[in-house]
Coordinates of C-alpha atoms and ligand atoms in Angstrom, one line a residue:
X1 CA -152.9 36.3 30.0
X2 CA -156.2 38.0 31.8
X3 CA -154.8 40.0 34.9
X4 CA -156.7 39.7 38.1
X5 CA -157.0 42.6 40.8
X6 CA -154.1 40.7 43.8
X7 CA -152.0 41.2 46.7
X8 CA -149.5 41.4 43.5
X9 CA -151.0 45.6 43.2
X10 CA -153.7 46.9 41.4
X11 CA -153.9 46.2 37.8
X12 CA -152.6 49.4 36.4
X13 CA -149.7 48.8 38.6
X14 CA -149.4 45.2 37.0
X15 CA -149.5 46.5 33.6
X16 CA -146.8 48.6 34.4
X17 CA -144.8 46.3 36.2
X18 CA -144.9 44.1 33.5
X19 CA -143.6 46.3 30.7
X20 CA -140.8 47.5 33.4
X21 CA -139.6 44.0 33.8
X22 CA -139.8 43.8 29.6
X23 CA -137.9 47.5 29.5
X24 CA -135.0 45.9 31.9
X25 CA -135.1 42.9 29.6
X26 CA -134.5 45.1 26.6
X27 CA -137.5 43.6 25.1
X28 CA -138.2 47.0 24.6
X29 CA -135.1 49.1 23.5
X30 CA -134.6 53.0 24.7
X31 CA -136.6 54.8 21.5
X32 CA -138.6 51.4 20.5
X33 CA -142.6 51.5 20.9
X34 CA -144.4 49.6 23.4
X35 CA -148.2 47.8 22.1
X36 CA -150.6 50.9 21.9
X37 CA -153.0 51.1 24.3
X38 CA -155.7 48.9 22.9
X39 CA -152.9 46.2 21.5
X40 CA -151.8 45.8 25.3
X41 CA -155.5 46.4 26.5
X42 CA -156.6 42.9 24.4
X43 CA -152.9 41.2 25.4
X44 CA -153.7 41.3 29.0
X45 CA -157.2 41.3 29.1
X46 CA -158.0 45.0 31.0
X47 CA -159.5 47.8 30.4
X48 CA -158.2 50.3 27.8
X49 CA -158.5 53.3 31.0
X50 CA -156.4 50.4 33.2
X51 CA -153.8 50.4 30.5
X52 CA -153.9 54.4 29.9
X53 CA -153.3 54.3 34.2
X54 CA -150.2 52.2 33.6
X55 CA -148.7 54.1 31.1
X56 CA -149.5 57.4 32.9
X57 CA -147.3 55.9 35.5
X58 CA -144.4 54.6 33.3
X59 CA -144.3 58.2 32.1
X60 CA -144.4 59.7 35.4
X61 CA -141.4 57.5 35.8
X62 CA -139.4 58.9 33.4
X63 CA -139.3 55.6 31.8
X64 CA -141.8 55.7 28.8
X65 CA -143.0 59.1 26.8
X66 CA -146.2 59.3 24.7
X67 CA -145.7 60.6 21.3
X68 CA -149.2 62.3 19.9
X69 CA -150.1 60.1 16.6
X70 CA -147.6 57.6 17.3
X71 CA -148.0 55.7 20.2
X72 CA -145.7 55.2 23.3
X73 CA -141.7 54.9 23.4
X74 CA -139.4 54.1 25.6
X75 CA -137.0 56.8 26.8
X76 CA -133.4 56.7 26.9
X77 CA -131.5 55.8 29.9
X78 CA -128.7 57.9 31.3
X79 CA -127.0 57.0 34.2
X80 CA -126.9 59.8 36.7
X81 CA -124.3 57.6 38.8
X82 CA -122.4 58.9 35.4
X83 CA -120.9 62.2 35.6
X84 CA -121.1 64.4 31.8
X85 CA -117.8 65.5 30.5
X86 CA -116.3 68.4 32.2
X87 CA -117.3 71.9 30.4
X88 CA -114.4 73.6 29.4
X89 CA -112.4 76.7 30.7
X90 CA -112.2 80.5 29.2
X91 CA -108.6 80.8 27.7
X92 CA -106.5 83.7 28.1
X93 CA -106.4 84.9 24.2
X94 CA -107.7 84.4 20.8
X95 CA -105.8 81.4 19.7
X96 CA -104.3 80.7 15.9
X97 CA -105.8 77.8 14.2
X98 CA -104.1 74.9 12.8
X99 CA -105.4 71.6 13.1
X100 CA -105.0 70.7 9.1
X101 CA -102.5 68.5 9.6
X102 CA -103.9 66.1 11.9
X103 CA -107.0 66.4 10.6
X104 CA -105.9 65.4 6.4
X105 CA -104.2 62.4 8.6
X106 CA -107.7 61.5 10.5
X107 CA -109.7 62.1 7.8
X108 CA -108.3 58.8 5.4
X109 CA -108.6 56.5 7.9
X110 CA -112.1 57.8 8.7
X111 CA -113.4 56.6 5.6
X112 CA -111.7 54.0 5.0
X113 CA -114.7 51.3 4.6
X114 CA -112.7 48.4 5.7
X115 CA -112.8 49.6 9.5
X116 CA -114.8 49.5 12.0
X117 CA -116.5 53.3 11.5
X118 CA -117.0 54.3 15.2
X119 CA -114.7 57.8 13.6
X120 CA -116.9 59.8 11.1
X121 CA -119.9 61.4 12.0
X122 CA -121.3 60.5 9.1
X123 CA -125.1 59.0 9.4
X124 CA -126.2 55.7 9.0
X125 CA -126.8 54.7 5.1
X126 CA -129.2 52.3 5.9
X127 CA -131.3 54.7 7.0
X128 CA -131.2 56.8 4.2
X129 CA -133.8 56.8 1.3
X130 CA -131.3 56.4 -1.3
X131 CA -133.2 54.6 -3.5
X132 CA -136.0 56.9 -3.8
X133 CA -134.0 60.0 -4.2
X134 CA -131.8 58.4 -6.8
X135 CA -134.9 56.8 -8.6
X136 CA -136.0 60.8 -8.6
X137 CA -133.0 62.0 -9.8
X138 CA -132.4 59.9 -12.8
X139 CA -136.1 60.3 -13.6
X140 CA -135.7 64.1 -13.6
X141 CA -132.3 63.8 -16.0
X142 CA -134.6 61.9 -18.1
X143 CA -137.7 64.2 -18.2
X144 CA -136.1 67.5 -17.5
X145 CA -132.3 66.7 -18.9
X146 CA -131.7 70.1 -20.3
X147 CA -132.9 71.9 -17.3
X148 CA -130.9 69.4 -15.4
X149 CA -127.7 70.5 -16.4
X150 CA -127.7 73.9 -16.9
X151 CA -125.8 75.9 -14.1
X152 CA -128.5 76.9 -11.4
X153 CA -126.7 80.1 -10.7
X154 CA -127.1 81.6 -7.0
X155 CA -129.1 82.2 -5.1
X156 CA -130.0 78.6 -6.2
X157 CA -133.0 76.4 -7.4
X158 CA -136.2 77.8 -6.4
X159 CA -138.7 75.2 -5.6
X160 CA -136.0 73.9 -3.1
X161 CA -135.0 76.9 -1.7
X162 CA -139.2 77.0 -0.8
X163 CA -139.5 73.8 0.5
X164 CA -136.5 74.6 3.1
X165 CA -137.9 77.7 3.9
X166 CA -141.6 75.5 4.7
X167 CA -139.1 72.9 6.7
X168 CA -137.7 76.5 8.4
X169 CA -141.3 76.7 10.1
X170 CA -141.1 73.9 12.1
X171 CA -138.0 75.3 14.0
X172 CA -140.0 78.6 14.4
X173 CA -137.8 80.4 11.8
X174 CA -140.0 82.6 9.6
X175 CA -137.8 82.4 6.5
X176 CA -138.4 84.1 3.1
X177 CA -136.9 81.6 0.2
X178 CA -135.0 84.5 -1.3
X179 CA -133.5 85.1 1.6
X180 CA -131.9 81.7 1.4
X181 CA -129.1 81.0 -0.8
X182 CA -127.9 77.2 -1.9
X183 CA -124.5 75.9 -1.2
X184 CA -121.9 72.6 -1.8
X185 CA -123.3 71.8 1.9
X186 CA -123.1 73.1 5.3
X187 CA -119.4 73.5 5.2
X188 CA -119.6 75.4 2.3
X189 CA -122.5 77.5 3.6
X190 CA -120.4 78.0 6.9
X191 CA -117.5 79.3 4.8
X192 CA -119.1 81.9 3.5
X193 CA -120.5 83.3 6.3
X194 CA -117.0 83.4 8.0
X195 CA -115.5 85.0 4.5
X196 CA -118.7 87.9 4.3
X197 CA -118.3 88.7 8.3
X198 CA -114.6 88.5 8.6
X199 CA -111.2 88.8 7.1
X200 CA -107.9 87.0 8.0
X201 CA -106.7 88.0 11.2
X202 CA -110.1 88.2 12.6
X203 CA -111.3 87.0 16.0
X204 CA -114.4 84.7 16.3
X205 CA -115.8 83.2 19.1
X206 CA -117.0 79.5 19.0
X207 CA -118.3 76.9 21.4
X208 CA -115.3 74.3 22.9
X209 CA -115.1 71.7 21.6
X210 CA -116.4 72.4 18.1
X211 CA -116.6 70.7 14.7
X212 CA -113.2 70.6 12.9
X213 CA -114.7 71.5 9.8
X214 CA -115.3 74.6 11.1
X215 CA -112.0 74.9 13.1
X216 CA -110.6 74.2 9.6
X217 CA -112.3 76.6 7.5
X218 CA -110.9 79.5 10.1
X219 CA -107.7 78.1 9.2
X220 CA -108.0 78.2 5.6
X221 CA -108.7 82.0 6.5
X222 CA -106.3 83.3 8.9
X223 CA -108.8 83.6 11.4
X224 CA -108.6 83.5 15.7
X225 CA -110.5 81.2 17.6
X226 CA -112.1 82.2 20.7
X227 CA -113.1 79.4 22.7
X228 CA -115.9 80.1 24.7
X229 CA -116.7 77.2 27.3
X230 CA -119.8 75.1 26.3
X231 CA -121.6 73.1 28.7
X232 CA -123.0 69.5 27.5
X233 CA -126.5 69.7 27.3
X234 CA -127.2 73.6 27.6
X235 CA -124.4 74.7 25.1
X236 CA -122.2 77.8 24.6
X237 CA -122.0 79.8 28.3
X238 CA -123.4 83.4 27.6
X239 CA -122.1 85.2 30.7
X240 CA -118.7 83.8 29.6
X241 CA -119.6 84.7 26.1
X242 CA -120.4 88.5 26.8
X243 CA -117.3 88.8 29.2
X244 CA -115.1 87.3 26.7
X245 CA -116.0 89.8 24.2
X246 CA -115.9 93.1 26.4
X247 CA -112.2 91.9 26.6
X248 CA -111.2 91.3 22.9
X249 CA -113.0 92.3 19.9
X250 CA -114.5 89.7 17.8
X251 CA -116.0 89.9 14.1
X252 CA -118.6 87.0 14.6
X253 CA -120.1 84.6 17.1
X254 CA -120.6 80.6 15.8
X255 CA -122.3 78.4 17.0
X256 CA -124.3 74.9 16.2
X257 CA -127.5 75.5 18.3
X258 CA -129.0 72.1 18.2
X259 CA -126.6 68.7 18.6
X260 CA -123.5 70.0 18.9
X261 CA -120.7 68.2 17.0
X262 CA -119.1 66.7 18.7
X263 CA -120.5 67.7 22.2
X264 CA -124.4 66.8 21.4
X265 CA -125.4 70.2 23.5
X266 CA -128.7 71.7 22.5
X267 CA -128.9 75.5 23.3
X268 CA -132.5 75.6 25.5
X269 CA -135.2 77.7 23.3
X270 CA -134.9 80.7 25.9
X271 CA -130.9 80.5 26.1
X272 CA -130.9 81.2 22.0
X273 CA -133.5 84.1 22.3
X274 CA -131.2 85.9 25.0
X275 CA -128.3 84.9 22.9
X276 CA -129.9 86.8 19.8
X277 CA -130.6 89.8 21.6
X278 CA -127.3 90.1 23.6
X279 CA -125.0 89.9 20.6
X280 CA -127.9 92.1 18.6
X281 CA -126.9 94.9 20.8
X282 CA -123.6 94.5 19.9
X283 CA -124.3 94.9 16.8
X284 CA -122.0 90.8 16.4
X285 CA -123.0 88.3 13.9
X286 CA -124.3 85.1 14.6
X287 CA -123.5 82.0 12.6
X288 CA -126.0 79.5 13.4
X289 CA -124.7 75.9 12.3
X290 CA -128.1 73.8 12.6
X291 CA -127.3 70.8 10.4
X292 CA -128.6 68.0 13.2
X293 CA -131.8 70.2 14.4
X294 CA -134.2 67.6 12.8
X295 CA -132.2 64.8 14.7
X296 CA -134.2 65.4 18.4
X297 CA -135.6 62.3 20.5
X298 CA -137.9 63.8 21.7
X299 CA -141.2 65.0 20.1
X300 CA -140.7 68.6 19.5
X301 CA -137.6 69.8 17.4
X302 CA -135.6 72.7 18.9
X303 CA -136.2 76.4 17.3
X304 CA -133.4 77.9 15.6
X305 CA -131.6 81.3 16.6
X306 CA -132.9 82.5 13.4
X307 CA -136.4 82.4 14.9
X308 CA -135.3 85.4 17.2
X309 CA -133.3 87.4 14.9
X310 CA -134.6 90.7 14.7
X311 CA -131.8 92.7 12.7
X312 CA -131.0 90.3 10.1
X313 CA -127.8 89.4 12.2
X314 CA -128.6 85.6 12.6
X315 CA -126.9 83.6 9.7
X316 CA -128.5 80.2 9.8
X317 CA -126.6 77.2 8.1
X318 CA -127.5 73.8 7.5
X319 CA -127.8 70.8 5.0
X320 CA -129.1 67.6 3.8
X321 CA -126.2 65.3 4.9
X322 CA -127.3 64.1 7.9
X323 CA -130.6 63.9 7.4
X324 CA -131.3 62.5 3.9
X325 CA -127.7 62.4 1.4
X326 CA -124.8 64.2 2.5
X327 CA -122.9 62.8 -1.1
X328 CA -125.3 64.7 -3.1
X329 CA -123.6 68.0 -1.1
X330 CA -126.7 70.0 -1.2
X331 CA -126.6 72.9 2.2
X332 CA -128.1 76.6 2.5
X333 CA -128.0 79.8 4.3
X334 CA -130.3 82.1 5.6
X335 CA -128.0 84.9 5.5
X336 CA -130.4 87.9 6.8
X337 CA -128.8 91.1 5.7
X338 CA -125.9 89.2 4.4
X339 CA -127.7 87.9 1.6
X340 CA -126.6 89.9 -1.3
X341 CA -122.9 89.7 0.3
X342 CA -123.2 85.5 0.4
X343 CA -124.9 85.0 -3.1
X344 CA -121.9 87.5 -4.8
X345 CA -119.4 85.2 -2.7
X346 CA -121.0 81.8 -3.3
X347 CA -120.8 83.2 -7.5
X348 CA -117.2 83.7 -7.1
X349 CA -116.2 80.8 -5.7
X350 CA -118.0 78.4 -6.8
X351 CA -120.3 79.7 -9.5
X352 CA -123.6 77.5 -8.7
X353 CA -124.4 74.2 -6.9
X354 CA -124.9 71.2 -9.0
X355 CA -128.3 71.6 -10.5
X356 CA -130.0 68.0 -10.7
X357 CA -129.4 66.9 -6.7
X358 CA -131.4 70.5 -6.4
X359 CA -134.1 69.6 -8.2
X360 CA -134.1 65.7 -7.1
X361 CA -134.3 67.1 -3.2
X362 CA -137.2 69.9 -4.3
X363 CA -139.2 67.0 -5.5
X364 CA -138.8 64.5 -3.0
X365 CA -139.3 66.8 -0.1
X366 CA -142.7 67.9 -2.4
X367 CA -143.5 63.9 -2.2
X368 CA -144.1 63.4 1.0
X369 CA -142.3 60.5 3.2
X370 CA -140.1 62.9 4.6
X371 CA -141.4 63.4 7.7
X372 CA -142.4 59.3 8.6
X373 CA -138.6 58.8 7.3
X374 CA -137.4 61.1 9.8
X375 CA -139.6 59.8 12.7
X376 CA -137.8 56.2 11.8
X377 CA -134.6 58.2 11.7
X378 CA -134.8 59.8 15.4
X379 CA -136.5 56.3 17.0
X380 CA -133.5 54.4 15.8
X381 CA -130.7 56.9 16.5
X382 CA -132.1 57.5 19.8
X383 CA -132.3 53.5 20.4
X384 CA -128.7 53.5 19.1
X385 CA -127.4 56.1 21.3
X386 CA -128.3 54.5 24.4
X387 CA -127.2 51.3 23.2
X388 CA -123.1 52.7 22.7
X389 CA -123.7 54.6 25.9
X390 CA -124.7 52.0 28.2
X391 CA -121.3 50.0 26.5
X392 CA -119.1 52.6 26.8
X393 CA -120.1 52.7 30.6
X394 CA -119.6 49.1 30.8
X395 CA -116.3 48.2 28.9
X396 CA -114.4 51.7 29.6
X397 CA -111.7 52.4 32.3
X398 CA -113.2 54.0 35.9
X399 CA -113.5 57.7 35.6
X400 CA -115.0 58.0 32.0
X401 CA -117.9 60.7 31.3
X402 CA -120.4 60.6 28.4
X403 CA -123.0 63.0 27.2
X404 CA -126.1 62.6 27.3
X405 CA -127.5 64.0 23.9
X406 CA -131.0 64.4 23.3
X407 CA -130.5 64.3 19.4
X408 CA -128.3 63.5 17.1
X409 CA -126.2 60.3 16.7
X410 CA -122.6 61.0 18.5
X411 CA -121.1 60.4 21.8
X412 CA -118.3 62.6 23.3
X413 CA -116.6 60.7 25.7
X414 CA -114.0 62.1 28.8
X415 CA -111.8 59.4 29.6
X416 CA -108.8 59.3 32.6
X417 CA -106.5 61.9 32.1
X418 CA -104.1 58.9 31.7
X419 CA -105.0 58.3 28.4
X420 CA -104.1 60.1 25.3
X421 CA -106.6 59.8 22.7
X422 CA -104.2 60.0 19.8
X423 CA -102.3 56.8 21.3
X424 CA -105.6 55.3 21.5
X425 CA -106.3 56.2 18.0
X426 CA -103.5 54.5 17.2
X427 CA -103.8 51.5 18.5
X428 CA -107.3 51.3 17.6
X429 CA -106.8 51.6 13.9
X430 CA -104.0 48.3 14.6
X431 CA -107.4 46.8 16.0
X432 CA -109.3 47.8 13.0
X433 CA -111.1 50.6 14.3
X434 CA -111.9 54.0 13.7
X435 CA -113.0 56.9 16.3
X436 CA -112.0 60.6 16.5
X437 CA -109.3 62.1 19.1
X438 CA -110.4 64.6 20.9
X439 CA -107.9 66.8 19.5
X440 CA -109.6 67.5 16.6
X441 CA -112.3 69.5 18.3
X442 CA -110.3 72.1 19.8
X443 CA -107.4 75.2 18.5
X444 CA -105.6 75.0 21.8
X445 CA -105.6 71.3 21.3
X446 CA -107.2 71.1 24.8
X447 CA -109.2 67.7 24.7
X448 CA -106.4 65.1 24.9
X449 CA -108.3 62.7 26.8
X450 CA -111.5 62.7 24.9
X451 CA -112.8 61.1 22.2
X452 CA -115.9 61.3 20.0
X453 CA -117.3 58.4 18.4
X454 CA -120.1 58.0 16.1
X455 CA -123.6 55.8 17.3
X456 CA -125.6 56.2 14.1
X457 CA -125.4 52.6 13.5
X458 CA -125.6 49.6 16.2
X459 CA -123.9 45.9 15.2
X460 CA -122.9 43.2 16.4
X461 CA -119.7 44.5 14.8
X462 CA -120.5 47.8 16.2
X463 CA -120.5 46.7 19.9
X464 CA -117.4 44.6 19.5
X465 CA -115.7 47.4 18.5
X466 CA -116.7 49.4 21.4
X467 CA -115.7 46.6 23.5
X468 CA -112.3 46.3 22.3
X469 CA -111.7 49.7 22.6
X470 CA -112.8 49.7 25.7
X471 CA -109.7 47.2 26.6
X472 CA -107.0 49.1 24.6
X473 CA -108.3 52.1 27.0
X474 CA -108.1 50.1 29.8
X475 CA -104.6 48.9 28.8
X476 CA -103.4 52.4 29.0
X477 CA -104.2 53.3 32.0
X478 CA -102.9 50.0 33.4
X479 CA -100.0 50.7 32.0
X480 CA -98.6 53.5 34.4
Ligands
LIG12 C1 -121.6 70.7 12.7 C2 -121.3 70.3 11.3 N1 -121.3 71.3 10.3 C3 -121.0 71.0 9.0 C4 -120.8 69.7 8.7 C5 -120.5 69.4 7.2 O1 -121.7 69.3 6.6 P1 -121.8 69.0 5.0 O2 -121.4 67.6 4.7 O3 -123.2 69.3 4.7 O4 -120.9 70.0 4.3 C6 -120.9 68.7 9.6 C7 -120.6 67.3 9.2 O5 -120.3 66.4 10.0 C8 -121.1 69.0 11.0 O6 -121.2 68.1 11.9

């Protein structure tokens, strides 16, 4: 339909009235493209400079963002009637770690495919290209099957450990591939940077609320958390931090810079530099978890702490899983002057990392496609973000907080103190339905009222589910 100049507004202001009206439709979905400029320019019959005016003022709005070779999107929606979760407190003392319990009972149900998977943080496998990598891989057992399953001993299979180290740049990290050292995953990785920087009895301080993975690998140590509080979208608080460790001696520092899991905070570029230097002077580790880095929304991935290490102090950990095939349990480090500490630990403990996913990864990251999968990756995990967040305001009790991630694909939500999330846990599993209690997340089992629940995919199922628990929550706090 031609637009005509009318007491309706100027055209540009018609244009962009129009695709409002289509973004409150959800025609357009938070992280979806709008028509290009010329597509929309022919639609309505104006100029291509009318069209740039409207989408100039849709992004001045906040409610589209241009995307340089792409096109247009549409941005996700927070609420800010919508409070975030509350940061956490400084505790008193290191605390003892024991979560393995709860988590070994968690961790069944998680994966249980005949539920509802709202638990795992685990991304969405129809995303993934699985059949390309596994179309590499058995071609490679095929032409290169002795090579294939020879041990790859550390520091690990070369032409991967260079294409991660190219991947490196985009994060600003300046990353020699010898440097880098291949490992059974992140958690793996992560494991031996606590084992080379600490020994049982140690204190380390971490962000609350953290992965349990990690929480759990302290455990397996003997290790003291030191939970240091983290705020939601600007992560771990480093006047807290440095206070914290004036008082009590810690070995190492951890944190997961970009997406926290489960919190979705992303440490601000200038926030990590500062961090570096601060615990630099201390002469403190850092261990740099930076496994959802690639996952941002927006256009420009967040650097790494690595990027401002100086001393060789940063040790920067990451993996595959989330991004491309967390089964084939390929990770790294970047262990900076750790490096010949990590490769002797990673030989002793586990000899080598499986050869042939190595050498499928090296050559499908050499392929190309990587980088148009992961654009598809971040539009639709963004889309699906917004989509469980906008439920979770709707269906769940008064009083519940949400992040507000800018990357990544899980939700940490705060519900009334009312509720415990392990009852709702419970109850949700009877309903056929996974999600993970806050409880995990935390040594002084702090976040009883929280949950964390995982938005990589978005059903019809999915959305029921989010529904439903949204009346079993509201069932609890009815019922005091
Ligand atoms: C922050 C963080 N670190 C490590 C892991 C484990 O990664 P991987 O499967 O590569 O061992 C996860 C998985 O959820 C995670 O979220």
């Amino acid at each position: 339909m031609a637009l005509k100049e009318n007491k309706g507004g100027r055209l540009y202001e018609q244009v962009a009235g129009h695709i409002t009206r289509m973004i409150e439709a959800r025609t357009y979905r938070p992280g979806e493209r709008i028509p290009s400029v010329r597509e929309m320019s022919a639609q309505k019959r104006v100029s291509v400079t009318t069209v740039l005016q409207a989408y100039g003022l849709l992004e001045s709005q906040g409610l589209i963002e241009a995307r340089p070779q792409s096109g247009y999107y549409v941005r996700s929606r927070f609420s800010s009637a919508v409070p975030v979760p509350d940061t956490s407190s400084l505790q008193g003392d290191p605390t003892k770690v024991s979560i393995h319990e709860l988590t070994l009972m968690v961790m069944k149900d998680l994966f249980n495919p005949n539920l509802i998977p709202l638990g795992a943080a685990t991304p969405n496998s129809h995303l993934l290209p699985a059949d390309k990598l596994n179309r590499i891989l058995a071609a490679l057992a095929r032409k290169k099957s002795l090579e294939s399953i020879k041990y790859d001993i550390p520091p690990g299979y070369k032409p991967l450990r260079i294409q991660i180290a190219q991947k490196s740049l985009k994060a600003n990290a300046v990353i020699n591939p010898d440097e880098i050292i291949t490992t059974a995953g992140c958690i793996e990785a992560i494991d031996l940077c606590l084992r080379a920087v600490c020994k049982s009895g140690d204190t380390v301080a971490i962000e609350s609320p953290t992965y349990f993975g990690i929480l759990q690998s302290m455990e397996s140590m003997g290790l003291k958390a030191l939970e240091i509080p983290t705020h939601p979208s600007e992560g771990i608080h480093i006047d807290t931090l440095m206070f914290a460790v004036e008082q009590t001696p810690v070995k190492a520092c951890l944190v997961i810079s970009n997406y926290n899991n489960p919190l979705g905070s992303c440490i601000p570029d200038e926030k990590k530099k500062h961090l570096v230097s601060l615990l630099a002077g201390l002469d403190i580790p850092l261990i740099e978890v930076d496994i959802s880095g690639e996952l941002h929304f927006s256009d420009t991935r967040p650097s790494v702490c690595k990027a401002y290490d100086k001393k060789g102090l940063v040790l920067l950990c990451s993996s595959f899983s989330k991004t491309l095939c967390p089964g084939y349990r390929v990770g790294w480090v970047a262990a900076g002057r750790y490096q010949p500490k990590i490769e002797w630990l990673k030989f002793t403990s586990s000899l080598a990392t499986a050869t042939l996913p190595q050498m499928a990864l090296a050559e499908y990251l050499q392929s190309g496609g990587y980088e148009s999968h992961m654009r598809k990756v971040r539009r639709v995990y963004a889309c699906n973000i917004s989509n469980m967040y906008e439920a979770v305001i709707r269906h769940f009790p008064e009083g519940t907080r949400v992040s507000r991630p800018a990357g990544g694909f899980v939700l940490w939500i705060q519900m009334p103190e009312a509720i415990d999330s392990l009852i709702l846990y419970k109850l949700a599993l009877q309903a056929g339905i996974t999600l993970s209690p806050g409880y995990l997340f935390s040594a002084t089992r702090r976040y009883k009222n929280y949950i964390r629940l995982n938005a990589s995919r978005w059903t019809d199922e999915i959305q029921q589910g989010v529904i439903r628990l949204g009346k079993i929550a509201h069932t609890l706090v009815n019922a005091l």
